[in-house]
């Protein structure tokens, strides 16, 4: 916890605070999702003026909760959507599921015109909060927190003037064919039969491989030719000499902002080092991790929300989103800013509005050990449990 980069104002499922971590029920998971669905989707539809019966396509991604009827059916039922609404319910896709959902919508839009899509991305932690002692599975409790996001997408020309972002390109990389990558991030039971999420020590290596392959494919789509030529020339000279620091592509020649998945402090540091990003570039991801934790697939949108709240995004700017997920997957995309958004822009409130003035804080250190470190120095025989 001390080195996680996570603060003390994140959110967890109710059953954690009720002391029922070892006995979660299906109802806990469904209530967690319903609370999120009804609040967030309702606010989005009210703010946009879009009615539920105007939704043509609904995509929901919640990786670790499979319900019957599906979560998409719960939303369709609650909002009384049309009988012909097309629905996709994604599970098991991990933290990279948001961009997979966006990809499904994008592919559908290529074949069908004048459509409106609703993408809902979240995670159900209630049935997956680990109550055992396996270190590789306890780590997930330190990182993952409750949260979610709802997004409206459209290819209607009549709504173009209201759009805040435009999708330019999207690239998906899947290394599930490699055994090391497949097993580095997996849901399983420990030796006592407790269900949890295992994060292996080779996870950084698997993430790096997927990241490199993904960048190799997306770079020609978003960077100017002069930067690609410069990189190839420098790489060729360095390869011949076999010395010096390996060349790095300057992604700032093609994008202005970097929306990085908040998989943890090490993930943010690693991407920053690989792309030679400044602390200014990494600030949105670091602050999101501190305030909200790793909210799985929805974390990208909290990072984007920070940029909006800080009024960083200007018309014409390009935003590179990078996400990682179990499988192992690395997905990325680029958005073009169509108009400014955020507090005071006329585009509505952001999730950061009630706390953005206090960010960035003076310190990101977690006071966990200062509060509870005494446990390591006391005689367990003297412990007294509260009534």
CSV table of C-alpha atoms in Angstrom, one decimal:
chain,number,residue,atom,x,y,z
A,1,UNK,CA,0.0,0.0,0.0
A,2,UNK,CA,2.8,2.4,0.9
A,3,UNK,CA,4.4,2.2,-2.6
A,4,UNK,CA,1.1,1.7,-4.6
A,5,UNK,CA,0.5,5.3,-5.4
A,6,UNK,CA,-3.1,5.0,-4.2
A,7,UNK,CA,-4.6,7.5,-1.8
A,8,UNK,CA,-7.2,7.1,0.9
A,9,UNK,CA,-10.3,8.4,-0.9
A,10,UNK,CA,-10.8,5.5,-3.3
A,11,UNK,CA,-14.0,3.3,-3.3
A,12,UNK,CA,-14.6,-0.4,-2.6
A,13,UNK,CA,-17.7,-2.6,-2.5
A,14,UNK,CA,-20.1,-2.3,0.4
A,15,UNK,CA,-19.6,-5.9,1.6
A,16,UNK,CA,-15.9,-5.0,2.4
A,17,UNK,CA,-17.0,-2.4,4.9
A,18,UNK,CA,-19.6,-4.8,6.2
A,19,UNK,CA,-17.0,-7.4,7.0
A,20,UNK,CA,-18.3,-9.9,4.5
A,21,UNK,CA,-15.2,-10.3,2.3
A,22,UNK,CA,-15.2,-14.1,2.7
A,23,UNK,CA,-18.9,-14.6,2.0
A,24,UNK,CA,-19.9,-12.4,-1.0
A,25,UNK,CA,-23.1,-13.2,-2.8
A,26,UNK,CA,-24.3,-12.8,-6.4
A,27,UNK,CA,-26.7,-10.1,-5.1
A,28,UNK,CA,-23.6,-8.1,-3.9
A,29,UNK,CA,-22.2,-8.1,-7.4
A,30,UNK,CA,-25.5,-7.2,-9.0
A,31,UNK,CA,-26.3,-4.4,-6.5
A,32,UNK,CA,-22.8,-3.0,-7.1
A,33,UNK,CA,-23.5,-2.9,-10.8
A,34,UNK,CA,-27.0,-1.6,-10.5
A,35,UNK,CA,-25.9,1.3,-8.3
A,36,UNK,CA,-23.4,2.3,-11.0
A,37,UNK,CA,-25.7,1.7,-14.0
A,38,UNK,CA,-28.6,3.7,-12.7
A,39,UNK,CA,-26.6,6.7,-11.6
A,40,UNK,CA,-24.1,7.0,-14.4
A,41,UNK,CA,-26.2,6.1,-17.4
A,42,UNK,CA,-29.1,8.2,-16.1
A,43,UNK,CA,-26.8,11.3,-15.8
A,44,UNK,CA,-25.3,10.7,-19.2
A,45,UNK,CA,-28.6,10.5,-21.0
A,46,UNK,CA,-30.0,13.5,-19.1
A,47,UNK,CA,-27.0,15.6,-19.9
A,48,UNK,CA,-26.9,14.7,-23.6
A,49,UNK,CA,-30.6,14.8,-24.2
A,50,UNK,CA,-30.5,11.4,-25.8
A,51,UNK,CA,-33.5,9.2,-24.9
A,52,UNK,CA,-33.1,5.4,-24.1
A,53,UNK,CA,-35.2,4.5,-27.2
A,54,UNK,CA,-32.7,6.4,-29.4
A,55,UNK,CA,-29.9,3.9,-28.5
A,56,UNK,CA,-29.2,1.6,-31.4
A,57,UNK,CA,-26.2,-0.3,-29.9
A,58,UNK,CA,-25.3,-1.2,-26.3
A,59,UNK,CA,-21.9,-2.6,-25.3
A,60,UNK,CA,-21.2,-3.5,-21.7
A,61,UNK,CA,-17.9,-4.7,-20.4
A,62,UNK,CA,-17.6,-6.1,-16.9
A,63,UNK,CA,-14.9,-8.7,-16.8
A,64,UNK,CA,-15.5,-10.7,-13.6
A,65,UNK,CA,-19.3,-10.9,-13.3
A,66,UNK,CA,-21.4,-13.1,-15.5
A,67,UNK,CA,-25.1,-12.9,-14.8
A,68,UNK,CA,-28.3,-14.4,-16.3
A,69,UNK,CA,-30.0,-12.4,-17.7
A,70,UNK,CA,-26.9,-10.5,-18.9
A,71,UNK,CA,-25.9,-7.1,-17.6
A,72,UNK,CA,-26.9,-5.7,-21.0
A,73,UNK,CA,-30.4,-7.1,-20.5
A,74,UNK,CA,-30.6,-5.5,-17.0
A,75,UNK,CA,-29.9,-2.1,-18.6
A,76,UNK,CA,-32.3,-2.7,-21.5
A,77,UNK,CA,-35.0,-3.6,-19.0
A,78,UNK,CA,-34.4,-0.7,-16.6
A,79,UNK,CA,-34.4,1.9,-19.4
A,80,UNK,CA,-37.0,0.2,-21.6
A,81,UNK,CA,-34.9,0.3,-24.7
A,82,UNK,CA,-36.2,-0.7,-28.1
A,83,UNK,CA,-36.8,-4.3,-29.0
A,84,UNK,CA,-34.2,-4.1,-31.9
A,85,UNK,CA,-31.4,-2.6,-29.9
A,86,UNK,CA,-28.2,-4.6,-30.6
A,87,UNK,CA,-26.4,-5.7,-27.5
A,88,UNK,CA,-22.9,-7.0,-26.7
A,89,UNK,CA,-22.0,-8.3,-23.2
A,90,UNK,CA,-18.2,-8.7,-22.7
A,91,UNK,CA,-16.6,-10.6,-19.9
A,92,UNK,CA,-13.1,-11.7,-19.1
A,93,UNK,CA,-11.4,-9.0,-21.2
A,94,UNK,CA,-9.7,-7.4,-18.2
A,95,UNK,CA,-8.5,-3.8,-18.0
A,96,UNK,CA,-8.2,-3.4,-21.8
A,97,UNK,CA,-12.0,-4.0,-22.4
A,98,UNK,CA,-12.9,-0.3,-22.9
A,99,UNK,CA,-11.1,0.0,-26.2
A,100,UNK,CA,-12.4,-3.4,-27.3
A,101,UNK,CA,-15.9,-2.1,-26.7
A,102,UNK,CA,-15.0,1.1,-28.7
A,103,UNK,CA,-13.7,-1.2,-31.4
A,104,UNK,CA,-16.9,-3.1,-31.6
A,105,UNK,CA,-18.8,0.2,-32.0
A,106,UNK,CA,-16.4,1.5,-34.6
A,107,UNK,CA,-16.7,-1.7,-36.7
A,108,UNK,CA,-20.5,-1.5,-36.5
A,109,UNK,CA,-20.5,2.1,-37.6
A,110,UNK,CA,-18.5,1.2,-40.7
A,111,UNK,CA,-21.4,-0.9,-41.9
A,112,UNK,CA,-24.3,1.1,-40.5
A,113,UNK,CA,-24.9,4.8,-40.8
A,114,UNK,CA,-26.7,7.3,-38.5
A,115,UNK,CA,-26.4,5.2,-35.3
A,116,UNK,CA,-26.0,6.0,-31.6
A,117,UNK,CA,-24.1,3.6,-29.3
A,118,UNK,CA,-23.8,3.4,-25.5
A,119,UNK,CA,-20.7,1.9,-24.1
A,120,UNK,CA,-20.7,1.0,-20.4
A,121,UNK,CA,-17.5,0.0,-18.7
A,122,UNK,CA,-17.0,-1.1,-15.1
A,123,UNK,CA,-15.9,-3.9,-12.9
A,124,UNK,CA,-17.6,-5.9,-10.2
A,125,UNK,CA,-15.2,-6.3,-7.2
A,126,UNK,CA,-17.8,-7.8,-4.8
A,127,UNK,CA,-17.4,-11.5,-5.8
A,128,UNK,CA,-13.7,-11.1,-6.4
A,129,UNK,CA,-12.3,-9.5,-3.3
A,130,UNK,CA,-9.6,-11.8,-2.1
A,131,UNK,CA,-9.7,-13.0,1.5
A,132,UNK,CA,-6.7,-15.3,1.6
A,133,UNK,CA,-3.0,-15.0,2.2
A,134,UNK,CA,-1.4,-15.6,-1.2
A,135,UNK,CA,0.8,-12.6,-1.8
A,136,UNK,CA,0.4,-12.7,-5.6
A,137,UNK,CA,-3.4,-12.4,-5.1
A,138,UNK,CA,-3.4,-10.0,-2.2
A,139,UNK,CA,-1.8,-7.5,-4.5
A,140,UNK,CA,-5.1,-7.1,-6.5
A,141,UNK,CA,-6.8,-5.9,-3.3
A,142,UNK,CA,-4.2,-3.1,-3.0
A,143,UNK,CA,-4.7,-1.9,-6.6
A,144,UNK,CA,-8.3,-2.5,-7.7
A,145,UNK,CA,-11.1,-0.1,-6.7
A,146,UNK,CA,-14.8,0.4,-7.6
A,147,UNK,CA,-15.7,2.8,-10.5
A,148,UNK,CA,-17.0,2.9,-14.0
A,149,UNK,CA,-17.9,5.1,-17.0
A,150,UNK,CA,-20.7,5.4,-19.6
A,151,UNK,CA,-19.9,6.9,-23.0
A,152,UNK,CA,-22.1,7.9,-26.0
A,153,UNK,CA,-20.7,7.3,-29.5
A,154,UNK,CA,-22.3,8.2,-32.8
A,155,UNK,CA,-21.7,8.5,-36.5
A,156,UNK,CA,-24.7,10.7,-37.1
A,157,UNK,CA,-23.7,13.8,-39.1
A,158,UNK,CA,-26.5,15.8,-37.4
A,159,UNK,CA,-24.8,15.3,-34.1
A,160,UNK,CA,-21.3,16.1,-35.2
A,161,UNK,CA,-21.4,19.6,-33.8
A,162,UNK,CA,-22.0,18.2,-30.3
A,163,UNK,CA,-19.1,15.7,-30.3
A,164,UNK,CA,-16.2,16.3,-28.0
A,165,UNK,CA,-13.8,13.7,-29.5
A,166,UNK,CA,-13.4,11.9,-32.8
A,167,UNK,CA,-11.8,8.4,-33.0
A,168,UNK,CA,-8.9,8.5,-35.4
A,169,UNK,CA,-7.5,4.9,-35.1
A,170,UNK,CA,-7.5,1.9,-32.9
A,171,UNK,CA,-5.1,-1.0,-32.6
A,172,UNK,CA,-5.5,-4.2,-30.6
A,173,UNK,CA,-2.6,-6.6,-29.7
A,174,UNK,CA,-3.3,-10.0,-28.2
A,175,UNK,CA,-0.5,-12.3,-26.9
A,176,UNK,CA,-2.8,-15.1,-25.7
A,177,UNK,CA,-0.9,-17.6,-27.9
A,178,UNK,CA,2.2,-17.2,-25.6
A,179,UNK,CA,1.9,-19.3,-22.4
A,180,UNK,CA,3.8,-16.8,-20.3
A,181,UNK,CA,1.6,-14.0,-21.4
A,182,UNK,CA,-1.6,-16.0,-21.0
A,183,UNK,CA,-0.8,-17.0,-17.4
A,184,UNK,CA,0.6,-13.8,-16.0
A,185,UNK,CA,-2.7,-12.3,-15.1
A,186,UNK,CA,-5.4,-14.8,-14.3
A,187,UNK,CA,-8.4,-15.5,-12.0
A,188,UNK,CA,-8.0,-18.7,-10.0
A,189,UNK,CA,-8.4,-20.3,-6.6
A,190,UNK,CA,-5.6,-20.4,-4.0
A,191,UNK,CA,-4.6,-23.6,-2.1
A,192,UNK,CA,-7.5,-23.1,0.4
A,193,UNK,CA,-10.0,-22.7,-2.5
A,194,UNK,CA,-10.4,-19.0,-2.1
A,195,UNK,CA,-11.1,-17.2,-5.4
A,196,UNK,CA,-8.9,-14.4,-6.4
A,197,UNK,CA,-6.9,-12.7,-9.1
A,198,UNK,CA,-3.3,-13.8,-9.5
A,199,UNK,CA,-0.6,-11.3,-10.8
A,200,UNK,CA,2.6,-13.2,-11.7
A,201,UNK,CA,6.1,-11.8,-11.4
A,202,UNK,CA,6.6,-12.0,-15.2
A,203,UNK,CA,3.7,-9.6,-15.7
A,204,UNK,CA,5.9,-6.6,-16.5
A,205,UNK,CA,7.8,-8.6,-19.1
A,206,UNK,CA,4.6,-9.8,-20.8
A,207,UNK,CA,3.2,-6.2,-20.7
A,208,UNK,CA,6.4,-4.9,-22.3
A,209,UNK,CA,6.2,-7.4,-25.2
A,210,UNK,CA,2.6,-6.5,-25.9
A,211,UNK,CA,3.3,-2.8,-25.6
A,212,UNK,CA,6.2,-2.9,-28.1
A,213,UNK,CA,4.2,-4.9,-30.6
A,214,UNK,CA,1.2,-2.5,-30.3
A,215,UNK,CA,3.4,0.6,-30.7
A,216,UNK,CA,5.0,-1.0,-33.8
A,217,UNK,CA,1.6,-1.2,-35.4
A,218,UNK,CA,0.1,2.1,-34.3
A,219,UNK,CA,3.1,4.3,-34.9
A,220,UNK,CA,2.9,4.5,-38.7
A,221,UNK,CA,-0.8,5.5,-38.3
A,222,UNK,CA,-0.3,8.5,-36.0
A,223,UNK,CA,3.3,9.8,-36.5
A,224,UNK,CA,4.6,12.1,-39.3
A,225,UNK,CA,6.8,10.5,-41.9
A,226,UNK,CA,9.8,12.7,-40.9
A,227,UNK,CA,9.8,11.2,-37.4
A,228,UNK,CA,9.5,7.6,-38.8
A,229,UNK,CA,12.4,8.3,-41.2
A,230,UNK,CA,14.5,9.9,-38.4
A,231,UNK,CA,13.9,6.8,-36.1
A,232,UNK,CA,14.9,4.3,-38.8
A,233,UNK,CA,18.0,6.3,-39.7
A,234,UNK,CA,19.2,6.6,-36.1
A,235,UNK,CA,18.3,2.9,-35.4
A,236,UNK,CA,20.3,1.8,-38.4
A,237,UNK,CA,23.4,3.8,-37.3
A,238,UNK,CA,23.2,2.5,-33.7
A,239,UNK,CA,22.7,-1.1,-34.9
A,240,UNK,CA,25.8,-0.9,-37.0
A,241,UNK,CA,27.9,0.6,-34.1
A,242,UNK,CA,26.3,-1.7,-31.5
A,243,UNK,CA,26.7,0.9,-28.8
A,244,UNK,CA,24.9,3.7,-27.1
A,245,UNK,CA,21.4,4.1,-25.8
A,246,UNK,CA,18.7,2.6,-28.1
A,247,UNK,CA,16.8,5.3,-30.1
A,248,UNK,CA,13.3,6.2,-29.0
A,249,UNK,CA,10.4,7.3,-31.2
A,250,UNK,CA,9.2,10.8,-30.3
A,251,UNK,CA,5.5,10.3,-30.0
A,252,UNK,CA,5.0,13.9,-29.1
A,253,UNK,CA,5.4,14.6,-32.8
A,254,UNK,CA,2.1,12.9,-33.4
A,255,UNK,CA,0.1,13.3,-30.2
A,256,UNK,CA,-0.2,16.0,-27.5
A,257,UNK,CA,-1.6,14.0,-24.6
A,258,UNK,CA,-1.1,10.6,-23.1
A,259,UNK,CA,-4.0,8.8,-21.5
A,260,UNK,CA,-2.3,5.8,-19.7
A,261,UNK,CA,-4.0,2.9,-17.9
A,262,UNK,CA,-3.6,3.2,-14.2
A,263,UNK,CA,-2.5,-0.4,-13.7
A,264,UNK,CA,-0.2,0.7,-10.9
A,265,UNK,CA,2.7,3.0,-10.2
A,266,UNK,CA,5.1,0.6,-11.9
A,267,UNK,CA,3.0,0.6,-15.1
A,268,UNK,CA,2.9,4.4,-15.2
A,269,UNK,CA,6.6,4.6,-14.5
A,270,UNK,CA,7.4,2.0,-17.2
A,271,UNK,CA,5.4,3.6,-19.9
A,272,UNK,CA,6.8,7.0,-19.0
A,273,UNK,CA,10.4,5.7,-19.3
A,274,UNK,CA,9.7,3.8,-22.5
A,275,UNK,CA,8.2,6.9,-24.3
A,276,UNK,CA,10.4,9.4,-22.5
A,277,UNK,CA,7.4,11.3,-21.1
A,278,UNK,CA,7.7,14.2,-18.7
A,279,UNK,CA,6.0,14.4,-15.3
A,280,UNK,CA,3.5,16.7,-16.8
A,281,UNK,CA,2.5,14.0,-19.3
A,282,UNK,CA,2.2,11.4,-16.5
A,283,UNK,CA,0.4,13.6,-14.1
A,284,UNK,CA,-3.2,12.7,-15.2
A,285,UNK,CA,-2.5,9.0,-14.7
A,286,UNK,CA,-0.7,9.4,-11.4
A,287,UNK,CA,-3.5,11.6,-10.0
A,288,UNK,CA,-6.1,9.2,-11.2
A,289,UNK,CA,-4.4,6.3,-9.5
A,290,UNK,CA,-4.1,8.3,-6.3
A,291,UNK,CA,-7.7,9.5,-6.2
A,292,UNK,CA,-9.6,6.5,-7.7
A,293,UNK,CA,-7.2,3.6,-7.7
A,294,UNK,CA,-7.2,1.1,-10.6
A,295,UNK,CA,-10.8,1.0,-11.7
A,296,UNK,CA,-10.0,-1.6,-14.3
A,297,UNK,CA,-11.2,-0.9,-17.9
A,298,UNK,CA,-12.8,2.4,-16.9
A,299,UNK,CA,-9.6,3.9,-15.6
A,300,UNK,CA,-8.7,5.5,-19.0
A,301,UNK,CA,-11.8,7.7,-18.8
A,302,UNK,CA,-10.9,8.9,-15.3
A,303,UNK,CA,-7.5,9.9,-16.7
A,304,UNK,CA,-9.2,11.7,-19.7
A,305,UNK,CA,-11.6,13.3,-17.2
A,306,UNK,CA,-8.6,14.8,-15.3
A,307,UNK,CA,-7.3,16.4,-18.5
A,308,UNK,CA,-10.7,17.8,-19.1
A,309,UNK,CA,-11.1,19.2,-15.6
A,310,UNK,CA,-7.6,20.8,-15.8
A,311,UNK,CA,-8.7,22.3,-19.2
A,312,UNK,CA,-5.7,20.8,-20.9
A,313,UNK,CA,-7.5,19.7,-24.1
A,314,UNK,CA,-7.7,22.2,-26.9
A,315,UNK,CA,-9.5,21.8,-30.2
A,316,UNK,CA,-7.3,19.8,-32.7
A,317,UNK,CA,-5.2,18.1,-30.0
A,318,UNK,CA,-4.7,14.4,-30.2
A,319,UNK,CA,-4.9,12.0,-27.2
A,320,UNK,CA,-3.2,8.6,-27.2
A,321,UNK,CA,-4.9,6.0,-25.0
A,322,UNK,CA,-3.0,3.0,-23.9
A,323,UNK,CA,-4.5,0.1,-22.0
A,324,UNK,CA,-3.4,-3.4,-20.8
A,325,UNK,CA,-5.5,-6.4,-19.9
A,326,UNK,CA,-5.5,-10.1,-19.0
A,327,UNK,CA,-4.9,-12.4,-21.9
A,328,UNK,CA,-2.4,-10.7,-22.3
A,329,UNK,CA,-3.6,-7.7,-24.3
A,330,UNK,CA,-2.4,-4.2,-25.1
A,331,UNK,CA,-4.9,-1.9,-26.9
A,332,UNK,CA,-4.4,1.7,-27.9
A,333,UNK,CA,-6.3,4.4,-29.8
A,334,UNK,CA,-6.0,8.1,-30.7
A,335,UNK,CA,-8.8,10.6,-30.3
A,336,UNK,CA,-8.9,14.1,-31.8
A,337,UNK,CA,-10.4,16.8,-29.7
A,338,UNK,CA,-13.3,18.4,-31.5
A,339,UNK,CA,-14.1,21.0,-28.9
A,340,UNK,CA,-13.0,21.9,-25.4
A,341,UNK,CA,-14.7,20.2,-22.5
A,342,UNK,CA,-14.6,20.1,-18.7
A,343,UNK,CA,-15.5,22.5,-15.9
A,344,UNK,CA,-16.7,25.8,-17.2
A,345,UNK,CA,-16.7,24.8,-20.8
A,346,UNK,CA,-20.4,24.3,-21.2
A,347,UNK,CA,-20.0,20.5,-21.7
A,348,UNK,CA,-21.2,19.5,-18.2
A,349,UNK,CA,-19.5,18.5,-15.0
A,350,UNK,CA,-16.7,15.9,-14.7
A,351,UNK,CA,-16.1,13.3,-12.0
A,352,UNK,CA,-13.2,15.5,-10.8
A,353,UNK,CA,-15.1,18.7,-10.1
A,354,UNK,CA,-15.4,18.3,-6.3
A,355,UNK,CA,-11.7,17.6,-5.8
A,356,UNK,CA,-9.7,18.9,-8.8
A,357,UNK,CA,-8.6,22.0,-6.9
A,358,UNK,CA,-6.6,19.8,-4.5
A,359,UNK,CA,-4.7,18.1,-7.3
A,360,UNK,CA,-1.9,17.5,-7.6
A,361,UNK,CA,-1.3,17.2,-3.9
A,362,UNK,CA,2.0,18.0,-2.2
A,363,UNK,CA,2.7,14.3,-1.6
A,364,UNK,CA,1.4,11.0,-3.0
A,365,UNK,CA,2.8,9.0,-0.1
A,366,UNK,CA,0.3,6.7,1.5
A,367,UNK,CA,0.1,7.0,5.3
A,368,UNK,CA,-0.7,3.3,5.8
A,369,UNK,CA,2.4,2.4,7.7
A,370,UNK,CA,2.2,5.5,9.8
A,371,UNK,CA,-1.2,4.5,11.0
A,372,UNK,CA,-0.8,0.7,11.2
A,373,UNK,CA,2.9,0.0,11.2
A,374,UNK,CA,2.8,-0.6,15.0
A,375,UNK,CA,1.2,-4.0,14.4
A,376,UNK,CA,4.6,-5.3,13.3
A,377,UNK,CA,6.2,-4.2,16.6
A,378,UNK,CA,3.6,-5.4,19.1
A,379,UNK,CA,3.0,-8.7,20.8
A,380,UNK,CA,0.0,-10.4,19.0
A,381,UNK,CA,-1.1,-11.7,22.4
A,382,UNK,CA,-2.0,-8.1,23.4
A,383,UNK,CA,-4.3,-7.5,20.4
A,384,UNK,CA,-7.8,-6.7,21.3
A,385,UNK,CA,-10.5,-6.9,18.7
A,386,UNK,CA,-13.1,-4.1,18.8
A,387,UNK,CA,-16.6,-5.0,19.9
